[in-house]
Rosetta silent file (secondary structure, phi, psi, omega in degrees, C-alpha in Angstrom):
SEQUENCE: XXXXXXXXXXXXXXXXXXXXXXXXXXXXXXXXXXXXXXXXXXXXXXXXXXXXXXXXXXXXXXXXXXXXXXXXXXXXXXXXXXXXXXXXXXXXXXXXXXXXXXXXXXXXXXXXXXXXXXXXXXXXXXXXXXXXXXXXXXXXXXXXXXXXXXXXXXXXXXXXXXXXXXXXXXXXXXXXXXXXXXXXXXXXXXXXXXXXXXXXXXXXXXXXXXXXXXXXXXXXXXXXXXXXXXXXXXXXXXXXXXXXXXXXXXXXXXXXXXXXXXXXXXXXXXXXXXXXXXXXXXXXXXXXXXX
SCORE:     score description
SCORE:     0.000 S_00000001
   1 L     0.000  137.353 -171.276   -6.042   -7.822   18.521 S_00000001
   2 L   -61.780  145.090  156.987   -9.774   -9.131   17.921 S_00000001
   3 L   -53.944  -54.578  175.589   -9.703  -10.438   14.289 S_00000001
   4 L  -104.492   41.995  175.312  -13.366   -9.825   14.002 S_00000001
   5 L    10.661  -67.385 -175.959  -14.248   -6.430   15.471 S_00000001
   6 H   -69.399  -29.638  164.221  -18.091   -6.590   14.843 S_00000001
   7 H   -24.756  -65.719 -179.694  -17.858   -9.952   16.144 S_00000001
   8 H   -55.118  -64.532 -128.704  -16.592   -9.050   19.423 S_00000001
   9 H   -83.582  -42.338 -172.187  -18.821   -6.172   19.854 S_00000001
  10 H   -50.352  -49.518 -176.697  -21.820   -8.836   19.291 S_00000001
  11 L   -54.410  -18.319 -174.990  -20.366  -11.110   21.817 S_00000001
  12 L  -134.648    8.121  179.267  -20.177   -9.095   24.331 S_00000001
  13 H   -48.799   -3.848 -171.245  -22.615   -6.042   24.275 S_00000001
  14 H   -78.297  -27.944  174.338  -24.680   -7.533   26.913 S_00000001
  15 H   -94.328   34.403 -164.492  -21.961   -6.490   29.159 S_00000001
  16 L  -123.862  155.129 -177.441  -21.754   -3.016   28.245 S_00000001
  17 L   -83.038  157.534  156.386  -23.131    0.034   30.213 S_00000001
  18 H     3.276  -87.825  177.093  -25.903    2.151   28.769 S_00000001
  19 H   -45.232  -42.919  159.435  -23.421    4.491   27.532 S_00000001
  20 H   -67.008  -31.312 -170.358  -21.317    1.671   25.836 S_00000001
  21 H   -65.508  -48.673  176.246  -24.466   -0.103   23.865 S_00000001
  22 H   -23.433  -76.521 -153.473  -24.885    3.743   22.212 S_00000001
  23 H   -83.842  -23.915 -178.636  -21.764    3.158   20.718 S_00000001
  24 H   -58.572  -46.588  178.230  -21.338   -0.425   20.208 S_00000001
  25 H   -56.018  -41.279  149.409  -24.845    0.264   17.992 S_00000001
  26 H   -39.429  -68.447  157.464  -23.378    3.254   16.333 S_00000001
  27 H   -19.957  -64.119  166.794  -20.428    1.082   15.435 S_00000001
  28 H   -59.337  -37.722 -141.226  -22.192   -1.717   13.868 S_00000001
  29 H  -104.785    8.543 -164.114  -24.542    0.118   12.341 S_00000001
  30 H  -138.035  -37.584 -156.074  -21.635    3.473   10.933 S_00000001
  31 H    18.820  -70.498 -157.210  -18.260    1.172   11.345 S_00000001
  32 H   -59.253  -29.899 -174.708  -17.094    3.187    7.884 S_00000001
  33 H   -95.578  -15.372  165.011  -17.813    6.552    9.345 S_00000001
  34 H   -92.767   11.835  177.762  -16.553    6.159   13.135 S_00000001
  35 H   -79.314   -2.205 -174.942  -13.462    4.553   11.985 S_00000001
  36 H  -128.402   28.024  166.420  -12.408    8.690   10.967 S_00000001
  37 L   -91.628  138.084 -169.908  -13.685    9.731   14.165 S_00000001
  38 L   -97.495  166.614 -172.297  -11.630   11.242   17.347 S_00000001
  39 H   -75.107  -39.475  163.657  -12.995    9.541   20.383 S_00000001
  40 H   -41.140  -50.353 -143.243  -14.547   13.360   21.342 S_00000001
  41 H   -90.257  -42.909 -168.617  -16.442   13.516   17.891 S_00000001
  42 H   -79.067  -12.651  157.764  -17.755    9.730   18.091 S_00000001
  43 H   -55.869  -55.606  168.878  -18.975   10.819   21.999 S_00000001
  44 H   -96.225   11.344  178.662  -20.845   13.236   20.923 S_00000001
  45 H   -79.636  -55.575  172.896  -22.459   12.175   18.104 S_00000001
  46 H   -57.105  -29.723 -176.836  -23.843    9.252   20.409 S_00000001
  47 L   108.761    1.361  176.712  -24.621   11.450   23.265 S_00000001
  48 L  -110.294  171.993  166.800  -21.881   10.206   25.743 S_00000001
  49 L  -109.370  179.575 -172.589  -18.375   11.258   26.679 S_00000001
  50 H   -48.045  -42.118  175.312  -14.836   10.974   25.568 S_00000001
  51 H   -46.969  -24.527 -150.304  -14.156    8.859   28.892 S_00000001
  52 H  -100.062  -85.840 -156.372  -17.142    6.443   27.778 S_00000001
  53 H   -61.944  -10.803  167.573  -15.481    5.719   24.588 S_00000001
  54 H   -67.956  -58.455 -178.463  -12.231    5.699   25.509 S_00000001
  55 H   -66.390  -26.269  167.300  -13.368    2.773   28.303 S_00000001
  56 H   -39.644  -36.775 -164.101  -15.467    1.413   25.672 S_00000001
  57 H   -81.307  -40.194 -158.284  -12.186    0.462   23.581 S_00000001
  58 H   -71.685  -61.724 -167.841  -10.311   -0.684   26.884 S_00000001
  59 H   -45.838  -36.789 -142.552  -13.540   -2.962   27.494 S_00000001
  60 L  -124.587   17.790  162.402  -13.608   -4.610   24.194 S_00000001
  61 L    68.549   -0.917  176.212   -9.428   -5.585   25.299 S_00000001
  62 L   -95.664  167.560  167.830   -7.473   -2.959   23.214 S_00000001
  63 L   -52.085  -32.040  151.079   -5.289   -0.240   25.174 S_00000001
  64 L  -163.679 -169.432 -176.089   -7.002    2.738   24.319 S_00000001
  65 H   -48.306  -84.035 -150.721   -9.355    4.443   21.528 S_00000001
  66 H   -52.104  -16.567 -164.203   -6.196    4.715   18.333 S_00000001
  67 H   -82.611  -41.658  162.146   -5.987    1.148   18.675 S_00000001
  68 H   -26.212  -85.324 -164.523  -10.027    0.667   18.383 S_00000001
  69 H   -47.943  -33.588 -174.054   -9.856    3.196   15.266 S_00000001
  70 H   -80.046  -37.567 -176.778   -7.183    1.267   13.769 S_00000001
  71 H   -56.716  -72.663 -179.617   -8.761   -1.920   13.797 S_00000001
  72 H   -32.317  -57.130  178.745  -12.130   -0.255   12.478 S_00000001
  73 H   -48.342  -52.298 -176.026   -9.940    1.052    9.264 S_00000001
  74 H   -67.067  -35.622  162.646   -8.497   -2.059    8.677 S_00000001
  75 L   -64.847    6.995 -173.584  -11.584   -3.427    8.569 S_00000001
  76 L  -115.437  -32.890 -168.501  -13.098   -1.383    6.652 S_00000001
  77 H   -44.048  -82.857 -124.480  -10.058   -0.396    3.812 S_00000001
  78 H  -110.974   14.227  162.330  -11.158   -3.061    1.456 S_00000001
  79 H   -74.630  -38.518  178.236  -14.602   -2.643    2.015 S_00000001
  80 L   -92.056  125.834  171.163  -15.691    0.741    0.595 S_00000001
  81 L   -47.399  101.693  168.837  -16.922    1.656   -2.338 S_00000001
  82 H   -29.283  -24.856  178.956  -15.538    5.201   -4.090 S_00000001
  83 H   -75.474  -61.768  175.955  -18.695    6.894   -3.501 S_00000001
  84 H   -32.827  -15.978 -158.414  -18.335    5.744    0.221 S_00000001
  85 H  -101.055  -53.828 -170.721  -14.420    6.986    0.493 S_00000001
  86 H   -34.945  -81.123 -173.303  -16.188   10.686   -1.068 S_00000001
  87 H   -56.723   -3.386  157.663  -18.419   10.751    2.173 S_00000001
  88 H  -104.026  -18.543 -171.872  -15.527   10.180    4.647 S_00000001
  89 H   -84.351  -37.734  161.980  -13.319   12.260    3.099 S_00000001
  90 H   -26.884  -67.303  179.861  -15.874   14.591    3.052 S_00000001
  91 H   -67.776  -21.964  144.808  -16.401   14.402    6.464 S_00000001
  92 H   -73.556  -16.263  154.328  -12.675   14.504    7.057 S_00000001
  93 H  -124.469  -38.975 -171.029  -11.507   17.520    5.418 S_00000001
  94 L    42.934  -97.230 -163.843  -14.690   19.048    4.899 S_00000001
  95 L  -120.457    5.006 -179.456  -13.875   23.158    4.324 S_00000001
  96 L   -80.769  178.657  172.493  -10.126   22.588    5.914 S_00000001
  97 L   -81.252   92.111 -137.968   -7.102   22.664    4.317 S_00000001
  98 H   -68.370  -52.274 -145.310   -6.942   20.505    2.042 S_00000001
  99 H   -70.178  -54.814 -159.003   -3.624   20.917    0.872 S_00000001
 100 H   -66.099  -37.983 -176.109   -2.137   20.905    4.649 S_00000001
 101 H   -69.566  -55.727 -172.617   -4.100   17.721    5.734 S_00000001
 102 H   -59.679  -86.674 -173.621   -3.440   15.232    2.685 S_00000001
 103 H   -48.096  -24.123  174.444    0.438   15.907    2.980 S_00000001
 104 H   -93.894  -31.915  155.030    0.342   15.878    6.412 S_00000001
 105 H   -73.569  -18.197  170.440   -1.302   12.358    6.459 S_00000001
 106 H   -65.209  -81.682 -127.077    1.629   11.134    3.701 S_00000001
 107 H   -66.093  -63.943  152.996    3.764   11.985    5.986 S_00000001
 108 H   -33.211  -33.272  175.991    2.356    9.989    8.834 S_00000001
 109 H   -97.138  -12.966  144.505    2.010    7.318    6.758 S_00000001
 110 H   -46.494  -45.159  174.879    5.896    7.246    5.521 S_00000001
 111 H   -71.609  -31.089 -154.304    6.419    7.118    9.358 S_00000001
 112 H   -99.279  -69.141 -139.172    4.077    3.911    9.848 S_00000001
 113 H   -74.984  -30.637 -174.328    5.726    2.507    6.868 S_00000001
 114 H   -88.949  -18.945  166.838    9.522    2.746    8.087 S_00000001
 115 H   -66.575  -25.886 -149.620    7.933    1.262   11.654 S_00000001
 116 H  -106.408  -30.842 -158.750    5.846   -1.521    9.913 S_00000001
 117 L   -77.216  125.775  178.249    8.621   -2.799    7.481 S_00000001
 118 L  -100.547  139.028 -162.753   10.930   -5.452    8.555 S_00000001
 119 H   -61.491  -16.274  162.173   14.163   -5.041    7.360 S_00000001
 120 H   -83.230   -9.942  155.453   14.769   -8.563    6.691 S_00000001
 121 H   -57.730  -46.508  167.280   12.205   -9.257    4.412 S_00000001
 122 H   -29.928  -63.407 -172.654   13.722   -5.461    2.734 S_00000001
 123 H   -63.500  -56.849  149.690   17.369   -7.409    2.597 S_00000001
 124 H     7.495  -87.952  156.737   15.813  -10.431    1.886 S_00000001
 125 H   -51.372  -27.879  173.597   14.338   -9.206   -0.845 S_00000001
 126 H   -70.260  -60.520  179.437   17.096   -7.241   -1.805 S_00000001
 127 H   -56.791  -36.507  172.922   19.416  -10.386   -2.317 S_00000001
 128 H   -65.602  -48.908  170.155   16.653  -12.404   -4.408 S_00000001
 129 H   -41.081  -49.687 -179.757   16.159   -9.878   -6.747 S_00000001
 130 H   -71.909    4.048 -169.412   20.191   -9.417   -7.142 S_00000001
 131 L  -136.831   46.658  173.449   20.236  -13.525   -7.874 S_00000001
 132 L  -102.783  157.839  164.738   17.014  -13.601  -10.080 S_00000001
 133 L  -101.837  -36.959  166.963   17.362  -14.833  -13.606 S_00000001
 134 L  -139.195  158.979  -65.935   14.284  -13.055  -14.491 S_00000001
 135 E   147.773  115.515 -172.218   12.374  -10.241  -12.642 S_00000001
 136 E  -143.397  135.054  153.917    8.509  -10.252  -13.337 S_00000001
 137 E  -137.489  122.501 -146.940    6.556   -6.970  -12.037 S_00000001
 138 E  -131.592  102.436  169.806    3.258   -7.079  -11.383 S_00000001
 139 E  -108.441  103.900 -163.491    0.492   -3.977  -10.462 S_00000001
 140 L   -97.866  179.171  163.650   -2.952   -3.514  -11.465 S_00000001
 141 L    69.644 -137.186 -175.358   -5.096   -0.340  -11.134 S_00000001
 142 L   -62.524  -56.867 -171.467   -3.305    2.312   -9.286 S_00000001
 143 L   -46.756  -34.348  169.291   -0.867   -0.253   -8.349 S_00000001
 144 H   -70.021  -16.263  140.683    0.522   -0.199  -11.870 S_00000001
 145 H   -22.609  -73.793  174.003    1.962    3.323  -11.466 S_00000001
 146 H   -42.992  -60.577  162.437    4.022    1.661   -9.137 S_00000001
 147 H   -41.861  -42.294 -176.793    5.209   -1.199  -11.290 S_00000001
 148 H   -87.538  -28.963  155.064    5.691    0.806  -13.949 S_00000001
 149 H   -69.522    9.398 -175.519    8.001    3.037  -12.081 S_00000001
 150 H  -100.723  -53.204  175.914   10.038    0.191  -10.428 S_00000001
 151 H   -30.595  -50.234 -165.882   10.110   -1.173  -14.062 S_00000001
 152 H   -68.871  -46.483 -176.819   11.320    1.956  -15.653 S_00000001
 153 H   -84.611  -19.820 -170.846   14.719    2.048  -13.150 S_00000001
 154 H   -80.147  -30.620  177.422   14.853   -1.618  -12.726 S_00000001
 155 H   -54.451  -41.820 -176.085   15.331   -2.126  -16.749 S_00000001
 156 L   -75.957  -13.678 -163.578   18.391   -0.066  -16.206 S_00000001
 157 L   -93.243  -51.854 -122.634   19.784   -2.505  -13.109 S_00000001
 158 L  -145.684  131.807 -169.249   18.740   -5.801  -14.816 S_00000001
 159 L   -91.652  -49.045  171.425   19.220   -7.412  -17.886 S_00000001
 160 L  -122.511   95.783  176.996   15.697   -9.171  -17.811 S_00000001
 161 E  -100.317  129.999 -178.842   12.783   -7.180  -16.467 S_00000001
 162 E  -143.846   91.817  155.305    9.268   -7.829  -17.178 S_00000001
 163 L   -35.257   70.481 -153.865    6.307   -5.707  -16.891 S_00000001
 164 L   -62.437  145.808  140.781    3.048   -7.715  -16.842 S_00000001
 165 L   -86.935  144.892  160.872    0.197   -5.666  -18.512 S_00000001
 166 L  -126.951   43.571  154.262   -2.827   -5.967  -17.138 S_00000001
 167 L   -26.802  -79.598 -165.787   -4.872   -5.923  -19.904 S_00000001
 168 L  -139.118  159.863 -175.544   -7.274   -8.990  -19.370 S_00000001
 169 H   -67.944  -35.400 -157.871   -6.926  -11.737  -16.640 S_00000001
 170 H   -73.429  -47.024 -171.467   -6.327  -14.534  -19.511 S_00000001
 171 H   -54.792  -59.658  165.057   -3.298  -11.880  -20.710 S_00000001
 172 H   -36.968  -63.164 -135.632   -1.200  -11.713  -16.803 S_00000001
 173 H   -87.139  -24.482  163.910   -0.674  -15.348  -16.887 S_00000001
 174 L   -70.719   19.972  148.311    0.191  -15.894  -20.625 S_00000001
 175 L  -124.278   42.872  135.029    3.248  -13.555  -19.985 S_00000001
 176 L  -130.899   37.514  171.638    4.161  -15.143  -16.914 S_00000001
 177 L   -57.527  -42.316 -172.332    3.431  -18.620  -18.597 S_00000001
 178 L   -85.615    2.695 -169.538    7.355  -19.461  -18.514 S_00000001
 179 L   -66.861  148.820  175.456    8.077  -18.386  -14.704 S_00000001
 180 L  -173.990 -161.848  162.575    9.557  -20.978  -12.572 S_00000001
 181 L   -19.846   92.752  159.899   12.811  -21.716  -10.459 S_00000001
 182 L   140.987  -56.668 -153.416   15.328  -19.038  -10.514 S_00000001
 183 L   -71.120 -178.938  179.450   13.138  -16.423  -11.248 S_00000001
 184 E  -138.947  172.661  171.030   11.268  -13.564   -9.016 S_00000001
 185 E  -161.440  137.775 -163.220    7.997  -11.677   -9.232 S_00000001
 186 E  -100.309  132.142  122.412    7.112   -8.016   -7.264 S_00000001
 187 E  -104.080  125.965  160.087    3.395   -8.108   -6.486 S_00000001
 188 E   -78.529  135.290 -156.808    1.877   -5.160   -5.826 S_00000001
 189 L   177.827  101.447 -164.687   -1.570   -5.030   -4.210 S_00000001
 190 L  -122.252  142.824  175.987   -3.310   -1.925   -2.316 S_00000001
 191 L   -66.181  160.696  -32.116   -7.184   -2.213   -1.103 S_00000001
 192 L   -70.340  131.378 -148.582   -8.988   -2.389   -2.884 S_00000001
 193 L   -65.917  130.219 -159.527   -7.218   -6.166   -3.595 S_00000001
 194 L   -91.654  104.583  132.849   -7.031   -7.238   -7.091 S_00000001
 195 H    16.005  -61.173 -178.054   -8.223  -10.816   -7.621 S_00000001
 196 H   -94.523   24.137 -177.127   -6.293  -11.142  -10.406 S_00000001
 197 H   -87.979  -51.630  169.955   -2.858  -10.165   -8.480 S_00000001
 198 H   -41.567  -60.802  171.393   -3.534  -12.910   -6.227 S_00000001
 199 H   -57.986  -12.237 -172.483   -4.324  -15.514   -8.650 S_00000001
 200 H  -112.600   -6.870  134.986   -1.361  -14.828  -10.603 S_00000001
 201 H   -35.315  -31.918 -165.221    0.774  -14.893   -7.382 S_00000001
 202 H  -105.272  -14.603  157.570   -0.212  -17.875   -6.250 S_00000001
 203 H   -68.011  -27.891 -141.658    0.670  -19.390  -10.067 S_00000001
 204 H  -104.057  -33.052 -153.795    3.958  -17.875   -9.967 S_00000001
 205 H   -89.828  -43.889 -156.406    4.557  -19.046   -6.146 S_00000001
 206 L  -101.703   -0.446  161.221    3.383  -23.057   -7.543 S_00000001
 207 L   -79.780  -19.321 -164.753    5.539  -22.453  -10.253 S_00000001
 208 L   119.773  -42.961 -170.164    8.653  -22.296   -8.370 S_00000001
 209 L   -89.302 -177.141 -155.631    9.419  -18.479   -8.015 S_00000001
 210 E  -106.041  122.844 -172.383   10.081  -16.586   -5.520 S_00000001
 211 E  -105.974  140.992 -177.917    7.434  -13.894   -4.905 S_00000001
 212 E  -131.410  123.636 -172.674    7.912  -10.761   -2.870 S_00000001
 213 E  -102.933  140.190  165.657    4.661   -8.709   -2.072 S_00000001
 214 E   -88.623  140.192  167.724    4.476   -4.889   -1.547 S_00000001
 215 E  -160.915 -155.642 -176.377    1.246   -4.580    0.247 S_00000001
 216 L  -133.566   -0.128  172.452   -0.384   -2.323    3.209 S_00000001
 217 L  -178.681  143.509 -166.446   -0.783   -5.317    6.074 S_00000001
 218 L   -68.611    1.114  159.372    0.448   -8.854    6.880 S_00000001
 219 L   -90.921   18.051 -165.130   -3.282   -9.821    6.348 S_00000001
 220 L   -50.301  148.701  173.767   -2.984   -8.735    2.749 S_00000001
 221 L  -110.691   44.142  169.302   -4.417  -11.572    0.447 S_00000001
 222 L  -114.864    1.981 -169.865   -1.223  -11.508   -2.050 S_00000001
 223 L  -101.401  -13.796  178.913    1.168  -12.382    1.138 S_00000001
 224 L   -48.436  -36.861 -168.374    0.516  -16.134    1.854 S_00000001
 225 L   -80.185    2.590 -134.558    2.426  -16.651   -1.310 S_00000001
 226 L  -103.231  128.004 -171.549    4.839  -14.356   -0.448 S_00000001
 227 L  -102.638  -38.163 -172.040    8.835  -15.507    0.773 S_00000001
 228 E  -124.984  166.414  178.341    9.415  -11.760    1.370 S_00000001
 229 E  -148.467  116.164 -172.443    6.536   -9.144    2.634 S_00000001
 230 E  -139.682  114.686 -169.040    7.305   -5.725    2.330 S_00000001
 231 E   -94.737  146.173  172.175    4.620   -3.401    3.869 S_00000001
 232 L  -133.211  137.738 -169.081    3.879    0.417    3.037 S_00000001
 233 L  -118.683  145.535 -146.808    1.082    1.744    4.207 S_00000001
 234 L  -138.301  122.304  175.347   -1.360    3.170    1.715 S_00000001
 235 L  -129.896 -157.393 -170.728   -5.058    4.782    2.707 S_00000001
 236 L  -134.346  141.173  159.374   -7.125    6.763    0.902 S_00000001
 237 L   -77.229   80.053 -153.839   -7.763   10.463    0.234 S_00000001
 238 L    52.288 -149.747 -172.960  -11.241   10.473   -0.862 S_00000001
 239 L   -68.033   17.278 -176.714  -11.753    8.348   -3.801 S_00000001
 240 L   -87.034  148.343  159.118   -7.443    8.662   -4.387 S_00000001
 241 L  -104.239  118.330  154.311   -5.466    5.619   -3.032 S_00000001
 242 L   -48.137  105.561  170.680   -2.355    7.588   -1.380 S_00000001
 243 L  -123.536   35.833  173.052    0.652    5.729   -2.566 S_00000001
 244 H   -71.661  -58.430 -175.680    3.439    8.114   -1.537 S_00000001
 245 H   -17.649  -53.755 -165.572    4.321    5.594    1.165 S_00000001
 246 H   -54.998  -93.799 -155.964    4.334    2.572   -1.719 S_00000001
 247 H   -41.061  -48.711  147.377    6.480    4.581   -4.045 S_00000001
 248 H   -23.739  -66.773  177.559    8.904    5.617   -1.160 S_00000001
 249 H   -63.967  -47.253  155.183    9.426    2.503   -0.082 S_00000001
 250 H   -44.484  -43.564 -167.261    9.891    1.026   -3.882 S_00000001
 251 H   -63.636   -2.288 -156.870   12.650    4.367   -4.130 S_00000001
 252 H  -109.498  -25.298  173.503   14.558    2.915   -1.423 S_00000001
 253 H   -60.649  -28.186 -177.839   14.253   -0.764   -2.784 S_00000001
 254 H   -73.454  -78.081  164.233   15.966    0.728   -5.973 S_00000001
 255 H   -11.521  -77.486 -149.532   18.972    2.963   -4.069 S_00000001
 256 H   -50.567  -45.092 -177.110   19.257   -0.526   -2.173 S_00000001
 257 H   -85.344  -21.395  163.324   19.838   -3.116   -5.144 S_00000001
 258 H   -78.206  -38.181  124.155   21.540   -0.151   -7.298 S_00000001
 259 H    17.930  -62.069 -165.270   24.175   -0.002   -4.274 S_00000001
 260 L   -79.131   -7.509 -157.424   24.578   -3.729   -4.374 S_00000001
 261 L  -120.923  -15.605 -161.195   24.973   -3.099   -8.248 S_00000001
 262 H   -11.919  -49.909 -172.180   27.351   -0.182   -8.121 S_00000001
 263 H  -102.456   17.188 -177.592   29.872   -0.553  -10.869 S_00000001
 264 H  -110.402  -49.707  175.045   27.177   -2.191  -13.371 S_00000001
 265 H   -38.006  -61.587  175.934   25.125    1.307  -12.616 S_00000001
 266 H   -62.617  -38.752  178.222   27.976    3.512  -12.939 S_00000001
 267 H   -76.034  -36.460 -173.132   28.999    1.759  -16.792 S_00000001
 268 H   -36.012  -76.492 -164.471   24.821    1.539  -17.294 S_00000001
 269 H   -47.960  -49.937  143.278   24.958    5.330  -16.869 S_00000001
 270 H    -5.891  -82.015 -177.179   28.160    6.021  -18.136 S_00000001
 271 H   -77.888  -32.218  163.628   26.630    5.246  -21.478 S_00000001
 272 H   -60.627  -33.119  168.627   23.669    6.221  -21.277 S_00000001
 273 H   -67.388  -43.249  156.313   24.846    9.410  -20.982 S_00000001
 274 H   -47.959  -35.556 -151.306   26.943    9.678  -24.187 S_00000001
 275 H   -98.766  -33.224 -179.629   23.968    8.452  -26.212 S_00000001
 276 H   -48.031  -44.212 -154.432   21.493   11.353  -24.203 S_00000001
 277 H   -85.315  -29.538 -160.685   24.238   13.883  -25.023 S_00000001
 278 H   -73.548  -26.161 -164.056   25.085   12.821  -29.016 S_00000001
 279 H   -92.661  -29.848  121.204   21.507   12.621  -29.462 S_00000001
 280 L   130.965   52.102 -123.981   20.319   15.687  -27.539 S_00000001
 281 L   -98.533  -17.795  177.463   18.049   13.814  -25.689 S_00000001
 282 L  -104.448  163.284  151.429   17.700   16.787  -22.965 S_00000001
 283 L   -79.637  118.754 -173.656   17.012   20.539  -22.982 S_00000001
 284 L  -105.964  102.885  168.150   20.153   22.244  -21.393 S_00000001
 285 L   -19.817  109.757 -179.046   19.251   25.436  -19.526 S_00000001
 286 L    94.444   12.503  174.409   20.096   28.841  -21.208 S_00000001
 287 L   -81.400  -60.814 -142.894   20.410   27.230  -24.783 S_00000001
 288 L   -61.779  -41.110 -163.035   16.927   27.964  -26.154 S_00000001
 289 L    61.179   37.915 -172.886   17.741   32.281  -25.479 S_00000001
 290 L   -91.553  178.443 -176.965   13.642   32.061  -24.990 S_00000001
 291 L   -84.352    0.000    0.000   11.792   34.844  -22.034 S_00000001
């Protein structure tokens, strides 16, 4: 797969019919908006037909049009700008149903994600985590939702878990000042890519630990550092970053190391449950005698 998309198309437009410059120039000059285009819709917008852009993609070496569009996305995910994600989404749901579309793209992307992942970084990962000494988890943005939910069940698994805040840049690495040998650290890291997730990866990874990245593609720039790579793939809904995929794939990392944890789970809970019940920590259905 071309690396550089726009590249290619420069290199070789000379060798394109009529009907192909139309689009290569659309392309260059729209990338973000024909990357959410069906090969009909980006035909006629140019004036040509689906066959032209279908051979356009074959010309320019991929196998057909989705492969084209997928490239164009990736190139574009960590490129756009929240106003920019408004106008494609726009243009992507427009007056449809919203509710039907959004859920029906999770879903597709849960499927990409159990295709994309390989399970031996997933095991991989699973055994470093069960032989860590300490546990560092690290999400910024959106991405902390994610942390802090790994965090919340992982506390319960693990004797030493540690949520980085992402307060300030200076703030990340003086609480992972002590990381080294032994230890692990989850980075989390969805376009668009946080600078300081990287930088404090690539401390953690020259420190000695063993870093395992959640990300959305093996060009991600938190995975060089990375011993395990465990991709979910995460777009966007308008300005939202979709992270059912992420969070799936985190629910299954948890099931996997509580499994591996079984009879430390079962006393965890065990107790936890006595202290829920003397303390009355839940509302038990059909108590309250409320409407």
């Amino acid at each position: 797969m071309p690396k550089n998309l726009l590249d290619l198309i420069h290199e070789r437009r000379s060798g394109f019919s009529k009907g192909q410059k139309l689009i290569a120039d659309y392309i260059t000059q729209w990338y973000d908006k024909a990357a959410f285009m069906t090969a009909a819709k980006l035909g006629r917008t140019v004036g040509v037909s689906e066959s032209t852009v279908v051979r356009f993609a074959v010309e320019l070496g991929y196998e057909g049009y989705p492969e084209l569009q997928k490239a164009l996305r990736e190139m574009i995910r960590n490129k756009l700008t929240a106003v920019q994600r408004m106008e494609v989404a726009e243009e992507q749901i427009a007056d449809s149903d919203v509710l039907d579309i959004v859920l029906n793209q999770d879903i597709d992307r849960i499927k990409e994600t159990l295709s994309e992942t390989k399970k031996a970084d997933f095991n991989g990962a699973v055994e470093a985590l069960l032989g860590a000494k300490n546990i560092y988890l690290l999400g910024i943005r959106s991405s902390a939702t994610l942390s802090g939910f790994l965090g919340f069940y992982f506390s319960l698994l693990f004797d030493s878990v540690k949520i980085v805040n992402s307060t300030s840049p200076n703030d990340i690495f003086e609480q992972i000042l002590n990381i080294g040998p032994g230890d692990v650290i989850v980075g989390i890291s969805f376009p668009r890519y946080s600078k300081r997730t990287i930088k404090a990866l690539k401390f953690a990874a020259d420190m000695g630990a063993t870093v395992i990245a959640i990300t959305d593609t093996p060009a991600s720039p938190i995975t060089p550092r990375a011993k395990f790579t465990l991709l979910a793939r995460s777009d966007m809904a308008s300005f939202v970053d979709s992270l059912v995929a992420p969070l799936s794939l985190i629910n299954a990392l948890i099931v996997a190391v509580g499994l591996k944890k079984k009879k430390d789970v079962e006393r965890t809970f065990n107790r936890l449950e006595q202290i829920w019940e003397e303390y009355e920590m839940f509302e038990k259905m059909g108590e309250t005698g409320g409407q």
